[in-house]
């Protein structure tokens, strides 16, 4: 996630409005409808850091599926 598109909009995470946001993903409703999620730069960086930390130190150990 290196591209930074400067759009003015609302951040889905901190609820600030009319700020620079970037498209960070989609929220999929139970009925299958996709809603684009936009986050401000601070929240985008926090989300990216959380994602990287989760990869380095997973909370739960990965248990490989048993092979038949
Ligand atoms: Zn935000």
PDB file of N, CA and C and ligand atoms in Angstrom:
ATOM      1  N   UNK A   1       0.856  -1.196   0.000  1.00  0.00           N
ATOM      2  CA  UNK A   1       0.000   0.000   0.000  1.00  0.00           C
ATOM      3  C   UNK A   1       0.886   1.239   0.000  1.00  0.00           C
ATOM      4  N   UNK A   2       1.441   1.539  -1.172  1.00  0.00           N
ATOM      5  CA  UNK A   2       2.361   2.663  -1.235  1.00  0.00           C
ATOM      6  C   UNK A   2       1.764   3.859  -1.967  1.00  0.00           C
ATOM      7  N   UNK A   3       0.753   3.607  -2.774  1.00  0.00           N
ATOM      8  CA  UNK A   3       0.181   4.723  -3.526  1.00  0.00           C
ATOM      9  C   UNK A   3      -0.688   5.578  -2.617  1.00  0.00           C
ATOM     10  N   UNK A   4      -0.562   6.855  -2.792  1.00  0.00           N
ATOM     11  CA  UNK A   4      -1.329   7.771  -1.964  1.00  0.00           C
ATOM     12  C   UNK A   4      -2.111   8.687  -2.882  1.00  0.00           C
ATOM     13  N   UNK A   5      -3.392   8.463  -2.931  1.00  0.00           N
ATOM     14  CA  UNK A   5      -4.261   9.313  -3.735  1.00  0.00           C
ATOM     15  C   UNK A   5      -4.914  10.340  -2.836  1.00  0.00           C
ATOM     16  N   UNK A   6      -4.747  11.573  -3.178  1.00  0.00           N
ATOM     17  CA  UNK A   6      -5.286  12.636  -2.336  1.00  0.00           C
ATOM     18  C   UNK A   6      -6.713  12.956  -2.770  1.00  0.00           C
ATOM     19  N   UNK A   7      -7.644  12.393  -2.047  1.00  0.00           N
ATOM     20  CA  UNK A   7      -9.046  12.721  -2.265  1.00  0.00           C
ATOM     21  C   UNK A   7      -9.575  13.375  -0.990  1.00  0.00           C
ATOM     22  N   UNK A   8     -10.490  14.281  -1.151  1.00  0.00           N
ATOM     23  CA  UNK A   8     -11.134  14.844   0.028  1.00  0.00           C
ATOM     24  C   UNK A   8     -12.365  14.011   0.338  1.00  0.00           C
ATOM     25  N   UNK A   9     -12.479  13.608   1.600  1.00  0.00           N
ATOM     26  CA  UNK A   9     -13.621  12.797   1.983  1.00  0.00           C
ATOM     27  C   UNK A   9     -13.658  12.591   3.475  1.00  0.00           C
ATOM     28  N   UNK A  10     -14.421  11.559   3.888  1.00  0.00           N
ATOM     29  CA  UNK A  10     -14.561  11.253   5.307  1.00  0.00           C
ATOM     30  C   UNK A  10     -13.732  10.021   5.632  1.00  0.00           C
ATOM     31  N   UNK A  11     -13.068  10.032   6.788  1.00  0.00           N
ATOM     32  CA  UNK A  11     -12.323   8.870   7.238  1.00  0.00           C
ATOM     33  C   UNK A  11     -13.281   7.932   7.954  1.00  0.00           C
ATOM     34  N   UNK A  12     -13.279   6.658   7.549  1.00  0.00           N
ATOM     35  CA  UNK A  12     -14.222   5.706   8.157  1.00  0.00           C
ATOM     36  C   UNK A  12     -13.811   5.362   9.572  1.00  0.00           C
ATOM     37  N   UNK A  13     -12.553   5.655   9.932  1.00  0.00           N
ATOM     38  CA  UNK A  13     -12.029   5.183  11.202  1.00  0.00           C
ATOM     39  C   UNK A  13     -12.147   6.240  12.294  1.00  0.00           C
ATOM     40  N   UNK A  14     -11.773   7.475  11.998  1.00  0.00           N
ATOM     41  CA  UNK A  14     -11.802   8.498  13.038  1.00  0.00           C
ATOM     42  C   UNK A  14     -12.921   9.511  12.803  1.00  0.00           C
ATOM     43  N   UNK A  15     -13.716   9.280  11.743  1.00  0.00           N
ATOM     44  CA  UNK A  15     -14.918  10.079  11.518  1.00  0.00           C
ATOM     45  C   UNK A  15     -14.645  11.555  11.284  1.00  0.00           C
ATOM     46  N   UNK A  16     -13.429  11.888  10.855  1.00  0.00           N
ATOM     47  CA  UNK A  16     -13.199  13.260  10.453  1.00  0.00           C
ATOM     48  C   UNK A  16     -13.691  13.423   9.019  1.00  0.00           C
ATOM     49  N   UNK A  17     -14.189  14.593   8.712  1.00  0.00           N
ATOM     50  CA  UNK A  17     -14.731  14.822   7.375  1.00  0.00           C
ATOM     51  C   UNK A  17     -13.951  15.875   6.636  1.00  0.00           C
ATOM     52  N   UNK A  18     -14.101  15.866   5.304  1.00  0.00           N
ATOM     53  CA  UNK A  18     -13.479  16.853   4.427  1.00  0.00           C
ATOM     54  C   UNK A  18     -11.973  16.930   4.656  1.00  0.00           C
ATOM     55  N   UNK A  19     -11.335  15.767   4.715  1.00  0.00           N
ATOM     56  CA  UNK A  19      -9.885  15.695   4.858  1.00  0.00           C
ATOM     57  C   UNK A  19      -9.337  14.822   3.739  1.00  0.00           C
ATOM     58  N   UNK A  20      -8.018  14.804   3.606  1.00  0.00           N
ATOM     59  CA  UNK A  20      -7.414  13.962   2.581  1.00  0.00           C
ATOM     60  C   UNK A  20      -7.519  12.505   3.002  1.00  0.00           C
ATOM     61  N   UNK A  21      -8.118  11.712   2.146  1.00  0.00           N
ATOM     62  CA  UNK A  21      -8.292  10.297   2.453  1.00  0.00           C
ATOM     63  C   UNK A  21      -7.820   9.487   1.268  1.00  0.00           C
ATOM     64  N   UNK A  22      -7.570   8.227   1.513  1.00  0.00           N
ATOM     65  CA  UNK A  22      -7.196   7.314   0.440  1.00  0.00           C
ATOM     66  C   UNK A  22      -8.016   6.044   0.560  1.00  0.00           C
ATOM     67  N   UNK A  23      -8.181   5.371  -0.557  1.00  0.00           N
ATOM     68  CA  UNK A  23      -8.995   4.162  -0.598  1.00  0.00           C
ATOM     69  C   UNK A  23      -8.200   3.026   0.028  1.00  0.00           C
ATOM     70  N   UNK A  24      -8.696   2.462   1.126  1.00  0.00           N
ATOM     71  CA  UNK A  24      -7.941   1.426   1.818  1.00  0.00           C
ATOM     72  C   UNK A  24      -8.560   0.046   1.655  1.00  0.00           C
ATOM     73  N   UNK A  25      -9.759  -0.024   1.127  1.00  0.00           N
ATOM     74  CA  UNK A  25     -10.347  -1.342   0.960  1.00  0.00           C
ATOM     75  C   UNK A  25     -11.846  -1.266   0.790  1.00  0.00           C
ATOM     76  N   UNK A  26     -12.472  -2.417   0.918  1.00  0.00           N
ATOM     77  CA  UNK A  26     -13.914  -2.488   0.749  1.00  0.00           C
ATOM     78  C   UNK A  26     -14.526  -3.107   2.001  1.00  0.00           C
ATOM     79  N   UNK A  27     -15.689  -2.602   2.331  1.00  0.00           N
ATOM     80  CA  UNK A  27     -16.476  -3.247   3.369  1.00  0.00           C
ATOM     81  C   UNK A  27     -17.594  -4.023   2.680  1.00  0.00           C
ATOM     82  N   UNK A  28     -17.664  -5.309   2.968  1.00  0.00           N
ATOM     83  CA  UNK A  28     -18.666  -6.142   2.298  1.00  0.00           C
ATOM     84  C   UNK A  28     -19.807  -6.416   3.272  1.00  0.00           C
ATOM     85  N   UNK A  29     -20.994  -5.971   2.880  1.00  0.00           N
ATOM     86  CA  UNK A  29     -22.176  -6.163   3.704  1.00  0.00           C
ATOM     87  C   UNK A  29     -22.623  -7.617   3.650  1.00  0.00           C
ATOM     88  N   UNK A  30     -23.447  -8.029   4.627  1.00  0.00           N
ATOM     89  CA  UNK A  30     -23.956  -9.414   4.590  1.00  0.00           C
ATOM     90  C   UNK A  30     -24.690  -9.732   3.303  1.00  0.00           C
ATOM     91  N   UNK A  31     -25.272  -8.736   2.665  1.00  0.00           N
ATOM     92  CA  UNK A  31     -25.987  -9.015   1.422  1.00  0.00           C
ATOM     93  C   UNK A  31     -25.071  -8.964   0.201  1.00  0.00           C
ATOM     94  N   UNK A  32     -23.758  -8.789   0.441  1.00  0.00           N
ATOM     95  CA  UNK A  32     -22.809  -8.845  -0.651  1.00  0.00           C
ATOM     96  C   UNK A  32     -22.484  -7.512  -1.281  1.00  0.00           C
ATOM     97  N   UNK A  33     -23.087  -6.438  -0.796  1.00  0.00           N
ATOM     98  CA  UNK A  33     -22.818  -5.124  -1.375  1.00  0.00           C
ATOM     99  C   UNK A  33     -21.465  -4.611  -0.878  1.00  0.00           C
ATOM    100  N   UNK A  34     -20.669  -4.094  -1.791  1.00  0.00           N
ATOM    101  CA  UNK A  34     -19.352  -3.581  -1.430  1.00  0.00           C
ATOM    102  C   UNK A  34     -19.409  -2.073  -1.250  1.00  0.00           C
ATOM    103  N   UNK A  35     -18.864  -1.611  -0.124  1.00  0.00           N
ATOM    104  CA  UNK A  35     -18.792  -0.185   0.145  1.00  0.00           C
ATOM    105  C   UNK A  35     -17.329   0.195   0.245  1.00  0.00           C
ATOM    106  N   UNK A  36     -16.849   1.127  -0.583  1.00  0.00           N
ATOM    107  CA  UNK A  36     -15.446   1.518  -0.490  1.00  0.00           C
ATOM    108  C   UNK A  36     -15.153   2.208   0.835  1.00  0.00           C
ATOM    109  N   UNK A  37     -13.999   1.865   1.421  1.00  0.00           N
ATOM    110  CA  UNK A  37     -13.592   2.473   2.673  1.00  0.00           C
ATOM    111  C   UNK A  37     -12.463   3.462   2.399  1.00  0.00           C
ATOM    112  N   UNK A  38     -12.599   4.648   2.959  1.00  0.00           N
ATOM    113  CA  UNK A  38     -11.570   5.661   2.820  1.00  0.00           C
ATOM    114  C   UNK A  38     -11.061   6.035   4.202  1.00  0.00           C
ATOM    115  N   UNK A  39      -9.743   6.184   4.346  1.00  0.00           N
ATOM    116  CA  UNK A  39      -9.163   6.547   5.632  1.00  0.00           C
ATOM    117  C   UNK A  39      -8.180   7.700   5.438  1.00  0.00           C
ATOM    118  N   UNK A  40      -8.026   8.514   6.483  1.00  0.00           N
ATOM    119  CA  UNK A  40      -7.077   9.618   6.416  1.00  0.00           C
ATOM    120  C   UNK A  40      -5.661   9.057   6.533  1.00  0.00           C
ATOM    121  N   UNK A  41      -4.684   9.913   6.311  1.00  0.00           N
ATOM    122  CA  UNK A  41      -3.307   9.424   6.241  1.00  0.00           C
ATOM    123  C   UNK A  41      -2.869   8.809   7.567  1.00  0.00           C
ATOM    124  N   UNK A  42      -3.188   9.442   8.677  1.00  0.00           N
ATOM    125  CA  UNK A  42      -2.780   8.922   9.984  1.00  0.00           C
ATOM    126  C   UNK A  42      -3.374   7.542  10.221  1.00  0.00           C
ATOM    127  N   UNK A  43      -4.639   7.390   9.905  1.00  0.00           N
ATOM    128  CA  UNK A  43      -5.291   6.097  10.130  1.00  0.00           C
ATOM    129  C   UNK A  43      -4.761   5.062   9.147  1.00  0.00           C
ATOM    130  N   UNK A  44      -4.467   5.461   7.925  1.00  0.00           N
ATOM    131  CA  UNK A  44      -3.925   4.529   6.949  1.00  0.00           C
ATOM    132  C   UNK A  44      -2.588   3.988   7.424  1.00  0.00           C
ATOM    133  N   UNK A  45      -1.748   4.878   7.951  1.00  0.00           N
ATOM    134  CA  UNK A  45      -0.442   4.428   8.430  1.00  0.00           C
ATOM    135  C   UNK A  45      -0.603   3.511   9.634  1.00  0.00           C
ATOM    136  N   UNK A  46      -1.574   3.825  10.499  1.00  0.00           N
ATOM    137  CA  UNK A  46      -1.784   2.980  11.676  1.00  0.00           C
ATOM    138  C   UNK A  46      -2.280   1.600  11.252  1.00  0.00           C
ATOM    139  N   UNK A  47      -3.196   1.591  10.295  1.00  0.00           N
ATOM    140  CA  UNK A  47      -3.716   0.311   9.817  1.00  0.00           C
ATOM    141  C   UNK A  47      -2.609  -0.511   9.173  1.00  0.00           C
ATOM    142  N   UNK A  48      -1.750   0.149   8.403  1.00  0.00           N
ATOM    143  CA  UNK A  48      -0.650  -0.560   7.755  1.00  0.00           C
ATOM    144  C   UNK A  48       0.302  -1.117   8.799  1.00  0.00           C
ATOM    145  N   UNK A  49       0.617  -0.343   9.826  1.00  0.00           N
ATOM    146  CA  UNK A  49       1.518  -0.810  10.880  1.00  0.00           C
ATOM    147  C   UNK A  49       0.904  -1.986  11.621  1.00  0.00           C
ATOM    148  N   UNK A  50      -0.377  -1.915  11.909  1.00  0.00           N
ATOM    149  CA  UNK A  50      -1.044  -3.015  12.593  1.00  0.00           C
ATOM    150  C   UNK A  50      -0.963  -4.275  11.740  1.00  0.00           C
ATOM    151  N   UNK A  51      -1.169  -4.104  10.450  1.00  0.00           N
ATOM    152  CA  UNK A  51      -1.155  -5.252   9.545  1.00  0.00           C
ATOM    153  C   UNK A  51       0.225  -5.897   9.533  1.00  0.00           C
ATOM    154  N   UNK A  52       1.295  -5.054   9.492  1.00  0.00           N
ATOM    155  CA  UNK A  52       2.642  -5.596   9.444  1.00  0.00           C
ATOM    156  C   UNK A  52       2.993  -6.289  10.754  1.00  0.00           C
ATOM    157  N   UNK A  53       2.603  -5.687  11.900  1.00  0.00           N
ATOM    158  CA  UNK A  53       2.890  -6.306  13.194  1.00  0.00           C
ATOM    159  C   UNK A  53       2.173  -7.634  13.313  1.00  0.00           C
ATOM    160  N   UNK A  54       0.945  -7.697  12.808  1.00  0.00           N
ATOM    161  CA  UNK A  54       0.183  -8.935  12.895  1.00  0.00           C
ATOM    162  C   UNK A  54       0.879 -10.043  12.116  1.00  0.00           C
ATOM    163  N   UNK A  55       1.593  -9.643  11.064  1.00  0.00           N
ATOM    164  CA  UNK A  55       2.313 -10.637  10.285  1.00  0.00           C
ATOM    165  C   UNK A  55       3.561 -11.110  11.027  1.00  0.00           C
ATOM    166  N   UNK A  56       4.260 -10.150  11.698  1.00  0.00           N
ATOM    167  CA  UNK A  56       5.524 -10.509  12.342  1.00  0.00           C
ATOM    168  C   UNK A  56       5.281 -11.305  13.617  1.00  0.00           C
ATOM    169  N   UNK A  57       4.316 -10.884  14.417  1.00  0.00           N
ATOM    170  CA  UNK A  57       4.032 -11.574  15.672  1.00  0.00           C
ATOM    171  C   UNK A  57       2.542 -11.891  15.732  1.00  0.00           C
ATOM    172  N   UNK A  58       2.140 -12.952  15.064  1.00  0.00           N
ATOM    173  CA  UNK A  58       0.726 -13.320  15.094  1.00  0.00           C
ATOM    174  C   UNK A  58       0.274 -13.662  16.512  1.00  0.00           C
ATOM    175  N   UNK A  59      -0.915 -13.225  16.842  1.00  0.00           N
ATOM    176  CA  UNK A  59      -1.434 -13.486  18.185  1.00  0.00           C
ATOM    177  C   UNK A  59      -1.628 -14.983  18.386  1.00  0.00           C
ATOM    178  N   UNK A  60      -2.138 -15.604  17.360  1.00  0.00           N
ATOM    179  CA  UNK A  60      -2.352 -17.052  17.448  1.00  0.00           C
ATOM    180  C   UNK A  60      -1.405 -17.753  16.496  1.00  0.00           C
ATOM    181  N   UNK A  61      -0.873 -18.863  16.936  1.00  0.00           N
ATOM    182  CA  UNK A  61       0.000 -19.633  16.073  1.00  0.00           C
ATOM    183  C   UNK A  61      -0.793 -20.220  14.911  1.00  0.00           C
ATOM    184  N   UNK A  62      -0.141 -20.252  13.777  1.00  0.00           N
ATOM    185  CA  UNK A  62      -0.782 -20.886  12.637  1.00  0.00           C
ATOM    186  C   UNK A  62      -0.688 -22.391  12.804  1.00  0.00           C
ATOM    187  N   UNK A  63      -1.810 -23.031  12.682  1.00  0.00           N
ATOM    188  CA  UNK A  63      -1.826 -24.485  12.758  1.00  0.00           C
ATOM    189  C   UNK A  63      -2.111 -25.017  11.361  1.00  0.00           C
ATOM    190  N   UNK A  64      -1.127 -25.682  10.784  1.00  0.00           N
ATOM    191  CA  UNK A  64      -1.353 -26.185   9.420  1.00  0.00           C
ATOM    192  C   UNK A  64      -2.455 -27.235   9.390  1.00  0.00           C
ATOM    193  N   UNK A  65      -3.207 -27.191   8.324  1.00  0.00           N
ATOM    194  CA  UNK A  65      -4.275 -28.167   8.169  1.00  0.00           C
ATOM    195  C   UNK A  65      -3.659 -29.569   8.021  1.00  0.00           C
ATOM    196  N   UNK A  66      -4.274 -30.559   8.647  1.00  0.00           N
ATOM    197  CA  UNK A  66      -3.736 -31.921   8.539  1.00  0.00           C
ATOM    198  C   UNK A  66      -3.822 -32.421   7.095  1.00  0.00           C
ATOM    199  N   UNK A  67      -2.737 -33.002   6.676  1.00  0.00           N
ATOM    200  CA  UNK A  67      -2.729 -33.536   5.309  1.00  0.00           C
ATOM    201  C   UNK A  67      -3.282 -34.954   5.321  1.00  0.00           C
ATOM    202  N   UNK A  68      -4.121 -35.281   4.405  1.00  0.00           N
ATOM    203  CA  UNK A  68      -4.730 -36.623   4.370  1.00  0.00           C
ATOM    204  C   UNK A  68      -3.735 -37.712   4.002  1.00  0.00           C
TER     205      UNK A  68
HETATM  206 ZN1  LIG B   1      -8.724   8.822  10.241  1.00  0.00          ZN
END
